[in-house]
mmCIF file of C-alpha atoms (C1' of nucleotides) in Angstrom:
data_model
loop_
_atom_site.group_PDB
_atom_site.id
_atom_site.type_symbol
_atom_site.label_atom_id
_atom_site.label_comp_id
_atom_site.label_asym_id
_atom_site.label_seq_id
_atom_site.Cartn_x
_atom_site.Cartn_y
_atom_site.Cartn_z
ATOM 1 C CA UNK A 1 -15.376 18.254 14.360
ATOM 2 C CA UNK A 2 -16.191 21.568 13.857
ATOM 3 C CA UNK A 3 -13.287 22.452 12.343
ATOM 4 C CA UNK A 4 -13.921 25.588 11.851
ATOM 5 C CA UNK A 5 -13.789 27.619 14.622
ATOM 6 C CA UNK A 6 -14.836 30.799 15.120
ATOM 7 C CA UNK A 7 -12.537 32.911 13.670
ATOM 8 C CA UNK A 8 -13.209 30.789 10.552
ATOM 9 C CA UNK A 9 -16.700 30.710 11.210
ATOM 10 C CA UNK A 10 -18.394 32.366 8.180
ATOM 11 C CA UNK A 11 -20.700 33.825 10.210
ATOM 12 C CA UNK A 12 -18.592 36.862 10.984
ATOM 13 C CA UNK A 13 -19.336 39.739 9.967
ATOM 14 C CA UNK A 14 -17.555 42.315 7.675
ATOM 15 C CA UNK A 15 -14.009 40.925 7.005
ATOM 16 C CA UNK A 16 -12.404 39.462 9.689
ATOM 17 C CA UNK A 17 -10.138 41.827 11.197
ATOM 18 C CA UNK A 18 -7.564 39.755 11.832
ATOM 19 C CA UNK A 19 -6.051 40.830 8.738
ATOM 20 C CA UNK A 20 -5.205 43.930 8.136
ATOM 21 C CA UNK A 21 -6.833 44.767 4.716
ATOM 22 C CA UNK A 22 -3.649 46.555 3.399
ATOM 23 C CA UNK A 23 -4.608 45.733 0.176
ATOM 24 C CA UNK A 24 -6.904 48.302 -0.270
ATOM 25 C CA UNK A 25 -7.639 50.442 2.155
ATOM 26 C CA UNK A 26 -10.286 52.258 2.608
ATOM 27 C CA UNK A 27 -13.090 50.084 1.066
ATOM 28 C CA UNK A 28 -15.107 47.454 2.967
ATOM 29 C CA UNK A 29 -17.642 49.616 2.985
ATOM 30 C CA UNK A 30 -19.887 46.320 2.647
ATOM 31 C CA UNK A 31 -22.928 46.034 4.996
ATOM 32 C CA UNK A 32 -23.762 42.656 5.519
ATOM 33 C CA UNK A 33 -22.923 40.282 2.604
ATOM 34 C CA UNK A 34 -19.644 39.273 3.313
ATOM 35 C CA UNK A 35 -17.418 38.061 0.857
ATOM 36 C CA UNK A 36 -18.328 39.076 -2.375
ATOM 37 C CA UNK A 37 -14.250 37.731 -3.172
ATOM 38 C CA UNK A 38 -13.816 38.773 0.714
ATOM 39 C CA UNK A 39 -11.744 36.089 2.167
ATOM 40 C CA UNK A 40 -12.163 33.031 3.148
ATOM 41 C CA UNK A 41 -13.678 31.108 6.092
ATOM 42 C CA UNK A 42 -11.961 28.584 5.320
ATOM 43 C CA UNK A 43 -13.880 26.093 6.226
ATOM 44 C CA UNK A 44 -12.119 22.538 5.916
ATOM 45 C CA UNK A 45 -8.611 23.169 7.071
ATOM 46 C CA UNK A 46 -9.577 22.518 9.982
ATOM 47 C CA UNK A 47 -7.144 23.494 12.605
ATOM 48 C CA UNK A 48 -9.525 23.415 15.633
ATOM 49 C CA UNK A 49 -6.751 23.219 18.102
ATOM 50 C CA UNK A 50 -6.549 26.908 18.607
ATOM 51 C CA UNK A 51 -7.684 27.721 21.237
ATOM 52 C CA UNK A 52 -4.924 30.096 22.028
ATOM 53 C CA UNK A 53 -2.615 27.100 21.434
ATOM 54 C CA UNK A 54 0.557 27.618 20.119
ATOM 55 C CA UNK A 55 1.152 25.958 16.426
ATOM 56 C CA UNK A 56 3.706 23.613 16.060
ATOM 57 C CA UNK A 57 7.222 24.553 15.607
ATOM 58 C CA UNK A 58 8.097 25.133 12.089
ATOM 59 C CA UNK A 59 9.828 27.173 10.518
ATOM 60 C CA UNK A 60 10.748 30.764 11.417
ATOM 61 C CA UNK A 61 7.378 32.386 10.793
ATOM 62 C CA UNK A 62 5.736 31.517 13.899
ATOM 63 C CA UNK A 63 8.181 32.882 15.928
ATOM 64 C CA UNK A 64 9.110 35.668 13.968
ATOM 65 C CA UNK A 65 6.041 37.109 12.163
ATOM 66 C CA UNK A 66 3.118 36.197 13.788
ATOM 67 C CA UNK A 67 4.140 36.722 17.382
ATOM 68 C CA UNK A 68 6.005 39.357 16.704
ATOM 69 C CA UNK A 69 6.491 41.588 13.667
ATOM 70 C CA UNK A 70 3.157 40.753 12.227
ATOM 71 C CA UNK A 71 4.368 43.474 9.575
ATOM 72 C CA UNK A 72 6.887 41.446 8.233
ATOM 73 C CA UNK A 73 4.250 38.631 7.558
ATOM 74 C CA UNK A 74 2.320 40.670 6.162
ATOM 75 C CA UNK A 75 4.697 41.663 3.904
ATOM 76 C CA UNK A 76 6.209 38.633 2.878
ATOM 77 C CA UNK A 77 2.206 37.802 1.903
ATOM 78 C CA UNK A 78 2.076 40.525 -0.156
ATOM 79 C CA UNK A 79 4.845 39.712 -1.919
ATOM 80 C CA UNK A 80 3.933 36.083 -2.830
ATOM 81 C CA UNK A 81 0.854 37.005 -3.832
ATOM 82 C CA UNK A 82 2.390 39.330 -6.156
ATOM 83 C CA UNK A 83 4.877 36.526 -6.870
ATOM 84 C CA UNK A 84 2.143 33.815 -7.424
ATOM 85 C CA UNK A 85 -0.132 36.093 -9.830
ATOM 86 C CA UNK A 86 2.713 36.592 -11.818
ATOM 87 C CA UNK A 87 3.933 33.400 -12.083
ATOM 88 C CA UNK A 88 0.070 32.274 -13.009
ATOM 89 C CA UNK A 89 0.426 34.484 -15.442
ATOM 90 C CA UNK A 90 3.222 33.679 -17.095
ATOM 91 C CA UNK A 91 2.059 30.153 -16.697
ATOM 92 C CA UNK A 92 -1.118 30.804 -18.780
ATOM 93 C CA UNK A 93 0.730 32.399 -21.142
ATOM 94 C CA UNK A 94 3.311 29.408 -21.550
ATOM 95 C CA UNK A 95 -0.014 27.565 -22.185
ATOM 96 C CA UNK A 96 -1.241 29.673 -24.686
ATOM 97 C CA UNK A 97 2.163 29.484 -26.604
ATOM 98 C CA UNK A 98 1.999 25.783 -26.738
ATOM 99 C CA UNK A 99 -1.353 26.245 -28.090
ATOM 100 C CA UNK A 100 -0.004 28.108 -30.849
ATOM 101 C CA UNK A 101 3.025 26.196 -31.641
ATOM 102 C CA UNK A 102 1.084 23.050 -32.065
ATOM 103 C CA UNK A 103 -0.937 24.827 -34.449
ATOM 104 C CA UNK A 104 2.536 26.123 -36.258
ATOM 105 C CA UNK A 105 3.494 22.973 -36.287
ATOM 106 C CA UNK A 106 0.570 21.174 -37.991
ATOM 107 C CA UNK A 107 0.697 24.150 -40.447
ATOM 108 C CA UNK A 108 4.130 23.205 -41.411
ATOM 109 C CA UNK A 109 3.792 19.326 -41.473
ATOM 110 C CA UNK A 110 0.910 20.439 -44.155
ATOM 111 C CA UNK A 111 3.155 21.961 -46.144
ATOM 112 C CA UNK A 112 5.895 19.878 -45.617
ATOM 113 C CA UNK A 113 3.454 17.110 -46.414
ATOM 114 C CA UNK A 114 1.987 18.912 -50.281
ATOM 115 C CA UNK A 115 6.292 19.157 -50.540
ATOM 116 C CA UNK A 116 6.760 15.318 -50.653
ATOM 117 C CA UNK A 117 3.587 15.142 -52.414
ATOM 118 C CA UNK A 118 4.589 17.195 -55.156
ATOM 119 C CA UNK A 119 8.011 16.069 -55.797
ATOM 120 C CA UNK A 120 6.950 12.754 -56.048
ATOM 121 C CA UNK A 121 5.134 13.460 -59.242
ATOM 122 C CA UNK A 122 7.563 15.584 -60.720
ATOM 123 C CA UNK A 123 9.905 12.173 -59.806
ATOM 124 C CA UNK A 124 7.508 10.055 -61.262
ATOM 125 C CA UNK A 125 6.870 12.084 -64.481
ATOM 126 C CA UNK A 126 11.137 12.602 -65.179
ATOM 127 C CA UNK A 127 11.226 8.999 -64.395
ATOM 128 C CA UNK A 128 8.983 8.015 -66.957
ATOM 129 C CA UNK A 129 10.206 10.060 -69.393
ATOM 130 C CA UNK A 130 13.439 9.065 -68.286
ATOM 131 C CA UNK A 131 12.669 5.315 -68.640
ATOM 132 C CA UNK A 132 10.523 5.729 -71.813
ATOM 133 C CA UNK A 133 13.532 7.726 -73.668
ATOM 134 C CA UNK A 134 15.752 5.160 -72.265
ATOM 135 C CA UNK A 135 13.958 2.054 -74.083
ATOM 136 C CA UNK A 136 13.959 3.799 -77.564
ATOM 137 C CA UNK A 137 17.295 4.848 -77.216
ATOM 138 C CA UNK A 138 18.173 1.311 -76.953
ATOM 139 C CA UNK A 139 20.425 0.324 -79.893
ATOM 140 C CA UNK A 140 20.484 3.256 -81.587
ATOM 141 C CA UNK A 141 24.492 4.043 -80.781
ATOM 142 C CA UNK A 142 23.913 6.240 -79.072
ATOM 143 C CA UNK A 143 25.285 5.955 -74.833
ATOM 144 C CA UNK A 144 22.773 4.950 -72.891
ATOM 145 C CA UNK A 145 21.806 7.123 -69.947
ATOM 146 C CA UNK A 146 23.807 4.539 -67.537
ATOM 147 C CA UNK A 147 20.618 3.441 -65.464
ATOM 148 C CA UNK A 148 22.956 1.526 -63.359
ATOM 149 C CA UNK A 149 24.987 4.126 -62.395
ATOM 150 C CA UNK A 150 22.176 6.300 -61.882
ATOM 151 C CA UNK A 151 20.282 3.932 -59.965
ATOM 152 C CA UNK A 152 23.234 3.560 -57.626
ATOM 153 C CA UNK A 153 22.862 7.424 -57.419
ATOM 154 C CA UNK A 154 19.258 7.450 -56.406
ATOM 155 C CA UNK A 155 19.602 4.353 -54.218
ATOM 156 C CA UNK A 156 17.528 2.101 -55.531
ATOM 157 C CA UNK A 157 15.519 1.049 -58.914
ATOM 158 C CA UNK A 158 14.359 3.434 -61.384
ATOM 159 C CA UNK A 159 10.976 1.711 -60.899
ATOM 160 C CA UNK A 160 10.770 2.251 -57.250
ATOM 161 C CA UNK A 161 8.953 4.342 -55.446
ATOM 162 C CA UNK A 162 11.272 7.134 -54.141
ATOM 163 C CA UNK A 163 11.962 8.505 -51.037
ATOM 164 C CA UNK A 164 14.302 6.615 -48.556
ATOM 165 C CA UNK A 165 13.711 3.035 -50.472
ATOM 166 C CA UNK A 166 10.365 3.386 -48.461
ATOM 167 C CA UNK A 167 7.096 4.420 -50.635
ATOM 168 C CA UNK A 168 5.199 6.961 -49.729
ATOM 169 C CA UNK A 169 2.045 5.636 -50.467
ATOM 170 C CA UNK A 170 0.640 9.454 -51.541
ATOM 171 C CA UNK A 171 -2.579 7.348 -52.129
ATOM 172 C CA UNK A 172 -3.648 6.821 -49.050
ATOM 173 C CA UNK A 173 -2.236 9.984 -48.232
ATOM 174 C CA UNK A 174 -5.001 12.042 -49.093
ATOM 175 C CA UNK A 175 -6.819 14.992 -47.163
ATOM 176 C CA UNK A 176 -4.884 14.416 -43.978
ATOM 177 C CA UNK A 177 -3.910 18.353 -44.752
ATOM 178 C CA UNK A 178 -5.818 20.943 -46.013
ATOM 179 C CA UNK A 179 -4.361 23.209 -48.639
ATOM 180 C CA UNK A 180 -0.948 24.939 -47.882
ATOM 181 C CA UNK A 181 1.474 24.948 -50.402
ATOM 182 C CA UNK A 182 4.436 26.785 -50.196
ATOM 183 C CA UNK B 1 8.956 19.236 -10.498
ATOM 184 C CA UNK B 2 8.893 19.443 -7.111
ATOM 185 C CA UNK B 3 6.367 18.696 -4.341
ATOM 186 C CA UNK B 4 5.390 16.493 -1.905
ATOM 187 C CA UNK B 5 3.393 14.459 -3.775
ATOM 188 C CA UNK B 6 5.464 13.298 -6.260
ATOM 189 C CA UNK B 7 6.411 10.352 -4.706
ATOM 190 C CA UNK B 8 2.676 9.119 -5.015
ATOM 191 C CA UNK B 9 1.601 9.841 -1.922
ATOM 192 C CA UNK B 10 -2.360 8.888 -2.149
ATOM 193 C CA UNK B 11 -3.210 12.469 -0.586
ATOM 194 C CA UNK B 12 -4.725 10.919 1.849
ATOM 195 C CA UNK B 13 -3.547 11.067 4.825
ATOM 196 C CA UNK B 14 -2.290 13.296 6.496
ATOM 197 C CA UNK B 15 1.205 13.344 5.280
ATOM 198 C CA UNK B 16 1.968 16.864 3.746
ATOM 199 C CA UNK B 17 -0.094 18.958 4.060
ATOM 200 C CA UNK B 18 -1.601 21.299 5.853
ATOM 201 C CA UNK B 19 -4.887 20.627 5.765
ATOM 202 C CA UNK B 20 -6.982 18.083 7.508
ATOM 203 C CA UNK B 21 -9.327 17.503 4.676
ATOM 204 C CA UNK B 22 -12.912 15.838 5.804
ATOM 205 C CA UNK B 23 -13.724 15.447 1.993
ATOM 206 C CA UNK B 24 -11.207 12.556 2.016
ATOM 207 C CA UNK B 25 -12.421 8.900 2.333
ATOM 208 C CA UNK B 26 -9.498 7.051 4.056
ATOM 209 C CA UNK B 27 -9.999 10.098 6.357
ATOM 210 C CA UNK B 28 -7.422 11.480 8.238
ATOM 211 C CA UNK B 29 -7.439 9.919 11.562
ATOM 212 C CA UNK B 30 -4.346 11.911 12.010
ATOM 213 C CA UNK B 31 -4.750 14.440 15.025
ATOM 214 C CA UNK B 32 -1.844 16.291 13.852
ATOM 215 C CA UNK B 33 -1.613 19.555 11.767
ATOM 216 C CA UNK B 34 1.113 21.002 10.628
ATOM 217 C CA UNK B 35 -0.249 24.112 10.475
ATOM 218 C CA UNK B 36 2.125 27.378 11.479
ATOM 219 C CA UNK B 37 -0.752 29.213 11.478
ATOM 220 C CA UNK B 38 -3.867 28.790 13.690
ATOM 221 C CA UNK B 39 -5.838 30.721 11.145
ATOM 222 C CA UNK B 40 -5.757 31.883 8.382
ATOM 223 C CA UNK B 41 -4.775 35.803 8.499
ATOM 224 C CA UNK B 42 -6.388 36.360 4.806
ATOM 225 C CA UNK B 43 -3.671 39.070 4.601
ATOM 226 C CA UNK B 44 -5.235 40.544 1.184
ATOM 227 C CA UNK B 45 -8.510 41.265 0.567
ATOM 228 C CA UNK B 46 -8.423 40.600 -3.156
ATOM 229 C CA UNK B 47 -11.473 42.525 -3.951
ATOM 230 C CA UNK B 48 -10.896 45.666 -5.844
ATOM 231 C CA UNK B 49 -9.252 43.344 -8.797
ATOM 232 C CA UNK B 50 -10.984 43.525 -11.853
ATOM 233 C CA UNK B 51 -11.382 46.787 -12.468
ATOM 234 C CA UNK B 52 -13.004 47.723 -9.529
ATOM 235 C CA UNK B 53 -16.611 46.088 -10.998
ATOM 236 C CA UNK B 54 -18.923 46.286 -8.531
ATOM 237 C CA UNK B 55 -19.635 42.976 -6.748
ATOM 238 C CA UNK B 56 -23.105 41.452 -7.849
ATOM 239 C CA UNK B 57 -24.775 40.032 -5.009
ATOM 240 C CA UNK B 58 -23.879 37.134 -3.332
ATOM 241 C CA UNK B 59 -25.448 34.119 -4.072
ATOM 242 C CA UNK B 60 -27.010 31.392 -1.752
ATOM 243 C CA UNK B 61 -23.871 31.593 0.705
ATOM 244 C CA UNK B 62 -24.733 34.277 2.557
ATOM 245 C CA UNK B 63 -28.721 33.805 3.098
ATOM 246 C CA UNK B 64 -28.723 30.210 3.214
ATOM 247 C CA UNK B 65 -25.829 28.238 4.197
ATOM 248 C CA UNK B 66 -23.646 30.527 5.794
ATOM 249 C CA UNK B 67 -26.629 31.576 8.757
ATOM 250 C CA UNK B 68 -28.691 28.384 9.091
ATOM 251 C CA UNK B 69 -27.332 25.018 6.943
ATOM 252 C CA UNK B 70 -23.646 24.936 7.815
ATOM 253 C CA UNK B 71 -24.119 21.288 7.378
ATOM 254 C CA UNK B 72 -25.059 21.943 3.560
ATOM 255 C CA UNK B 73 -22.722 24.098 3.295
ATOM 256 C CA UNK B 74 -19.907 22.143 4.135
ATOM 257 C CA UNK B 75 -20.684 19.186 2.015
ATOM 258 C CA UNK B 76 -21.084 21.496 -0.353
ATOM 259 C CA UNK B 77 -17.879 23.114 -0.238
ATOM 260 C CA UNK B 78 -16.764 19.162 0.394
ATOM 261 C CA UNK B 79 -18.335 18.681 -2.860
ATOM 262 C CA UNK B 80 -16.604 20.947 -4.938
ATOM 263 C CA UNK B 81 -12.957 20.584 -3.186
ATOM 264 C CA UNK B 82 -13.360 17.293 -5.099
ATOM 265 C CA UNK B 83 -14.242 18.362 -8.292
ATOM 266 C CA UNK B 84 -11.682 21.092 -8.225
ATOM 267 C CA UNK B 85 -8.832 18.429 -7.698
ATOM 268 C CA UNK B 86 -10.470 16.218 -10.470
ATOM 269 C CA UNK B 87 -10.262 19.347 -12.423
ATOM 270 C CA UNK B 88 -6.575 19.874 -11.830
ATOM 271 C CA UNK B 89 -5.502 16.702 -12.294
ATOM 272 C CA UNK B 90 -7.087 16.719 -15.951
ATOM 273 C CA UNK B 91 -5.713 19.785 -16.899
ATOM 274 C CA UNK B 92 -2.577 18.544 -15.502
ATOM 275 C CA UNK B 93 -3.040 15.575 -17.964
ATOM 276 C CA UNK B 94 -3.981 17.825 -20.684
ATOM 277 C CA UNK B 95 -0.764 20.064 -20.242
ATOM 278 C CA UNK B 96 1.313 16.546 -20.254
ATOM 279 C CA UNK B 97 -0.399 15.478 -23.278
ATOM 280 C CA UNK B 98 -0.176 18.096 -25.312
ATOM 281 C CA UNK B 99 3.642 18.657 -24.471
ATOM 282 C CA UNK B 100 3.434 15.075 -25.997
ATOM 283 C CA UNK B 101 2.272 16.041 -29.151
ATOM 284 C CA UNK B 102 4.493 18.744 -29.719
ATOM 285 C CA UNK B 103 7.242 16.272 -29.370
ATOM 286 C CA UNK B 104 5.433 14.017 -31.666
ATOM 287 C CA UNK B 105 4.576 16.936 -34.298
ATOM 288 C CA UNK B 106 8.400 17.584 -34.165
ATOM 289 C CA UNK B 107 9.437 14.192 -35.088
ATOM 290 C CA UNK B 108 6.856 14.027 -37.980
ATOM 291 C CA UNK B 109 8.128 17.008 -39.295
ATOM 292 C CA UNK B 110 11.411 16.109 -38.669
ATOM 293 C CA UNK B 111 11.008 12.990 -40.919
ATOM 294 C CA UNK B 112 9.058 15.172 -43.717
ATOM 295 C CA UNK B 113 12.113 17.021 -43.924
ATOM 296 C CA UNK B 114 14.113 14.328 -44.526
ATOM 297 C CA UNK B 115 12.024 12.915 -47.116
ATOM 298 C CA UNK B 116 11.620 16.358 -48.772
ATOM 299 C CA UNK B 117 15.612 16.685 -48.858
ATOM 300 C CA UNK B 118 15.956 12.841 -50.317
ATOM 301 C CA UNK B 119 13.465 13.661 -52.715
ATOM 302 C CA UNK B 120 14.923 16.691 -53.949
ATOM 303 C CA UNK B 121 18.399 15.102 -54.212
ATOM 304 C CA UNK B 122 16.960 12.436 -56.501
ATOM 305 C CA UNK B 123 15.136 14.926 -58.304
ATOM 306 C CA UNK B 124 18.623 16.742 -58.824
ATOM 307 C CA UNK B 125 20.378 13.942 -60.044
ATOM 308 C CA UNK B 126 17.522 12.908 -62.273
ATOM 309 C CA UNK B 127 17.096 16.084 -63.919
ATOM 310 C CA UNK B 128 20.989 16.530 -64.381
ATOM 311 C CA UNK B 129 21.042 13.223 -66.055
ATOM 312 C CA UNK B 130 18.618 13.979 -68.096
ATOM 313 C CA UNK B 131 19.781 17.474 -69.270
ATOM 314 C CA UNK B 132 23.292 15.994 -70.004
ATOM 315 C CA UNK B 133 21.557 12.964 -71.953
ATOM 316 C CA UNK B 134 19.665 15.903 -73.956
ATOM 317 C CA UNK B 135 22.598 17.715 -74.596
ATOM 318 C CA UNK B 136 24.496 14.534 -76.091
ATOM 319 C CA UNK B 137 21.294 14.056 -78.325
ATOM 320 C CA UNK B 138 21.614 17.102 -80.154
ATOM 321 C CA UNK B 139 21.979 16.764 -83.481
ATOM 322 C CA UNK B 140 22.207 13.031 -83.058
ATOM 323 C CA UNK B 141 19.440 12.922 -85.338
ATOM 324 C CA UNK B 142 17.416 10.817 -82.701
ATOM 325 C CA UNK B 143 14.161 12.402 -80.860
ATOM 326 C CA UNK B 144 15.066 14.638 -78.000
ATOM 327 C CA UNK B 145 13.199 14.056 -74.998
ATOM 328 C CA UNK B 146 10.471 16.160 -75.758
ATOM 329 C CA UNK B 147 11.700 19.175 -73.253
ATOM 330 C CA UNK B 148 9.499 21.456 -73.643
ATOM 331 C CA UNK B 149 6.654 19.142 -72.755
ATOM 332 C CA UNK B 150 8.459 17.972 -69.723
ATOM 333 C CA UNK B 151 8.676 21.076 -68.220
ATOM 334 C CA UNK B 152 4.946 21.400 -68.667
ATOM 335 C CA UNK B 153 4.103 18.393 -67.154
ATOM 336 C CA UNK B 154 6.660 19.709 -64.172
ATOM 337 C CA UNK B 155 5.052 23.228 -64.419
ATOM 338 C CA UNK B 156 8.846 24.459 -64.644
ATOM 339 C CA UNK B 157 12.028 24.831 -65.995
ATOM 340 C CA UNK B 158 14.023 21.818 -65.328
ATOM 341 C CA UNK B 159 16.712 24.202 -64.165
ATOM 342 C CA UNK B 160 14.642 25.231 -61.806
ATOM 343 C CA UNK B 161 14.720 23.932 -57.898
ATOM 344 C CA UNK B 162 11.494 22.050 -57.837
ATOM 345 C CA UNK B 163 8.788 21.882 -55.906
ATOM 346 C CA UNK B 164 6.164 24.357 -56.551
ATOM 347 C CA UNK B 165 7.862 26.464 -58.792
ATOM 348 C CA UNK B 166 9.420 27.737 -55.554
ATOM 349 C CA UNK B 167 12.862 26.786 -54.104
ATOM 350 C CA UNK B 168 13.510 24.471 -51.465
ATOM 351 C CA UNK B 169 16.875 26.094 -50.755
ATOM 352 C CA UNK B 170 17.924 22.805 -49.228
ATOM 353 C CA UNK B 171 20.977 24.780 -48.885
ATOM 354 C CA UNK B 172 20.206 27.027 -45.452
ATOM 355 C CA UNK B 173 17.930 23.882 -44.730
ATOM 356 C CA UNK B 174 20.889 22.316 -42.187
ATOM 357 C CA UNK B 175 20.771 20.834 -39.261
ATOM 358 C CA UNK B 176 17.024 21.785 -38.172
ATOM 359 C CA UNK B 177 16.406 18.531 -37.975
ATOM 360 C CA UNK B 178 17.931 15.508 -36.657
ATOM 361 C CA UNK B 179 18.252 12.124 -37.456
ATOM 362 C CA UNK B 180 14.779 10.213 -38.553
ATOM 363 C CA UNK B 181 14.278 9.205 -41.574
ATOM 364 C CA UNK B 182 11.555 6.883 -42.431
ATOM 365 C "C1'" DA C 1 20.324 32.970 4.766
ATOM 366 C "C1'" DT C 2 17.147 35.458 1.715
ATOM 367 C "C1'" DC C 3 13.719 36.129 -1.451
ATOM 368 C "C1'" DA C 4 11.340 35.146 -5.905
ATOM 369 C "C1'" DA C 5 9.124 31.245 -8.265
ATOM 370 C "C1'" DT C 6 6.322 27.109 -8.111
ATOM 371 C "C1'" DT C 7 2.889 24.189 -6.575
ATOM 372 C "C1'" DG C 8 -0.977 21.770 -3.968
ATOM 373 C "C1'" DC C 9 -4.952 23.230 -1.666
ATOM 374 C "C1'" DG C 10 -9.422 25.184 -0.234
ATOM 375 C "C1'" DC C 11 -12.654 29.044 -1.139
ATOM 376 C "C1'" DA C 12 -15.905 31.489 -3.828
ATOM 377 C "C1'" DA C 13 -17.675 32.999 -8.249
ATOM 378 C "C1'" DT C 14 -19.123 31.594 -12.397
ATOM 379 C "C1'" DA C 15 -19.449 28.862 -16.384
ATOM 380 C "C1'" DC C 16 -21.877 24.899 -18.104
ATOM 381 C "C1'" DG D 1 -29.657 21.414 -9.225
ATOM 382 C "C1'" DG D 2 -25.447 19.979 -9.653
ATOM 383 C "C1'" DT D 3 -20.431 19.517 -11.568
ATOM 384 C "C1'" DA D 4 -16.493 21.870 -13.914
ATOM 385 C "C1'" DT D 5 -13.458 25.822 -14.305
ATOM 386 C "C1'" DT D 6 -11.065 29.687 -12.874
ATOM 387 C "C1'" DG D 7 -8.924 33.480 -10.124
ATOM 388 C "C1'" DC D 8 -7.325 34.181 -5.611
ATOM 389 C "C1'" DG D 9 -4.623 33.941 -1.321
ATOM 390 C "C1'" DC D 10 -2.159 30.700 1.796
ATOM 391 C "C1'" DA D 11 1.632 27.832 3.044
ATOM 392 C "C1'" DA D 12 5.372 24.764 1.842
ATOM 393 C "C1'" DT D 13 9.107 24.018 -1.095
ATOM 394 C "C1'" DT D 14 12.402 24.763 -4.406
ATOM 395 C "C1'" DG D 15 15.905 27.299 -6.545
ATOM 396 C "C1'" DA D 16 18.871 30.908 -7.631
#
DNA sequence: ATCAATTGCGCAATAC
DNA sequence: GGTATTGCGCAATTGA
């Protein structure tokens, strides 16, 4: 139950000395408060089978580093620890990327969005003219503008909304998007 | 990506992992721990990050639990072990969620390009109609569409690309996009 | 077979 | 006062 053990045991003093405090040498010079960032008691994991007990058989480590060259684990823990800071690191930055492009993003939907917006009135003004010009040009023998053909063209009626034979419904449309033009 | 718990192990129990884990209801009635090493080495020290800032003094830890309430001071620790796996998972959520909505900005965009290219097609053929139509009128001795109004109503030339009197250049605007139209 | 990169985890500090 | 976040080191895994 007590996991903890003494080694583990918070209650000891300095840094443990297990370790070897490569890090930075030559500092420690801490009375009695103990870990300021110190290390860790580790209190939970809980391994209370030590008692001089040999750890399960794993993987190479037991055998190799910590009975033996103790350097090499050492080592090898300084260089994950490099490897894991870094690789934080580059995490947070992925993050903060995302962050941005999102924002990039919405920026350009906004614009694309004023786009549509825009061209649908300049659509809607040439087809009224369009439409208007058409009707008095009616019988006067002169060719029609061939509405037909045209409408083919566009894809559907002259009347329509545009787009993809799909409105756009720029009513409803409003202030989803601050201003951004172009 | 990888990892043992992917296959939705409940974290229970001791499967993976090297730690035994009190905080866990479902407890652990598993004797066995994988762990290679009895302890916890601590290898680095950690301190001295930061710009070598001078540690502030220690909290509660030291005074409080650390020398008399172990027993507070491992549900504490208990305590917050829990909230700092509620805490991951969120942000883990967060992360998935907002990969989400890039994907989903993407698309939309993706569409309002399509519309944009549509509507600038039709715009096109429109306006060429139109000019041709003009043309023909000349000196037909019926009213010209009344051009120069037009082009105020459009705020530009009807040679012009439209849009907001700048280009779309739907020219360079390839394959950026997919299909999705509307 | 080796070593960097990732990832879950607990600790401690700190933000809230 | 507590929970929530965050940086850190550890150990296991994955991946090149």
């Amino acid at each position: 139950m007590n996991n903890q053990n003494d080694t583990g045991t918070p209650s000891g003093s300095g840094n443990q000395d297990t370790n070897v405090n490569f890090g930075d040498p030559g500092q420690t010079a801490e009375p009695l408060i103990k870990f300021k960032y110190p290390q860790r008691p580790q209190t939970v994991p809980a391994v209370q089978n030590f008692g001089g007990k040999a750890p399960p058989p794993s993987k190479a480590i037991v055998k190799g580093e910590l009975e033996g060259d103790q350097d090499d684990y050492v080592k090898r823990r300084q260089r994950n620890n490099i490897a894991v800071k870094k690789s934080r690191e580059k995490s947070r930055e992925k993050s903060q990327i995302t962050s941005e492009r999102i924002d990039q993003l919405k920026e350009e939907n906004c614009v694309l969005e004023n786009k549509v917006e825009v061209l649908n009135q300049e659509l809607k003004v040439l087809k009224q003219v369009f439409m208007d010009h058409a009707k008095g040009f009616s019988g006067s023998g002169i060719d029609l503008p061939d509405l037909e053909q045209l409408e083919k063209l566009l894809g559907h009626k002259l009347t329509d909304k545009p787009g993809t034979s799909q409105m756009h419904d720029n009513k409803t449309n409003g202030p989803s998007c601050s201003g951004s033009k172009s």
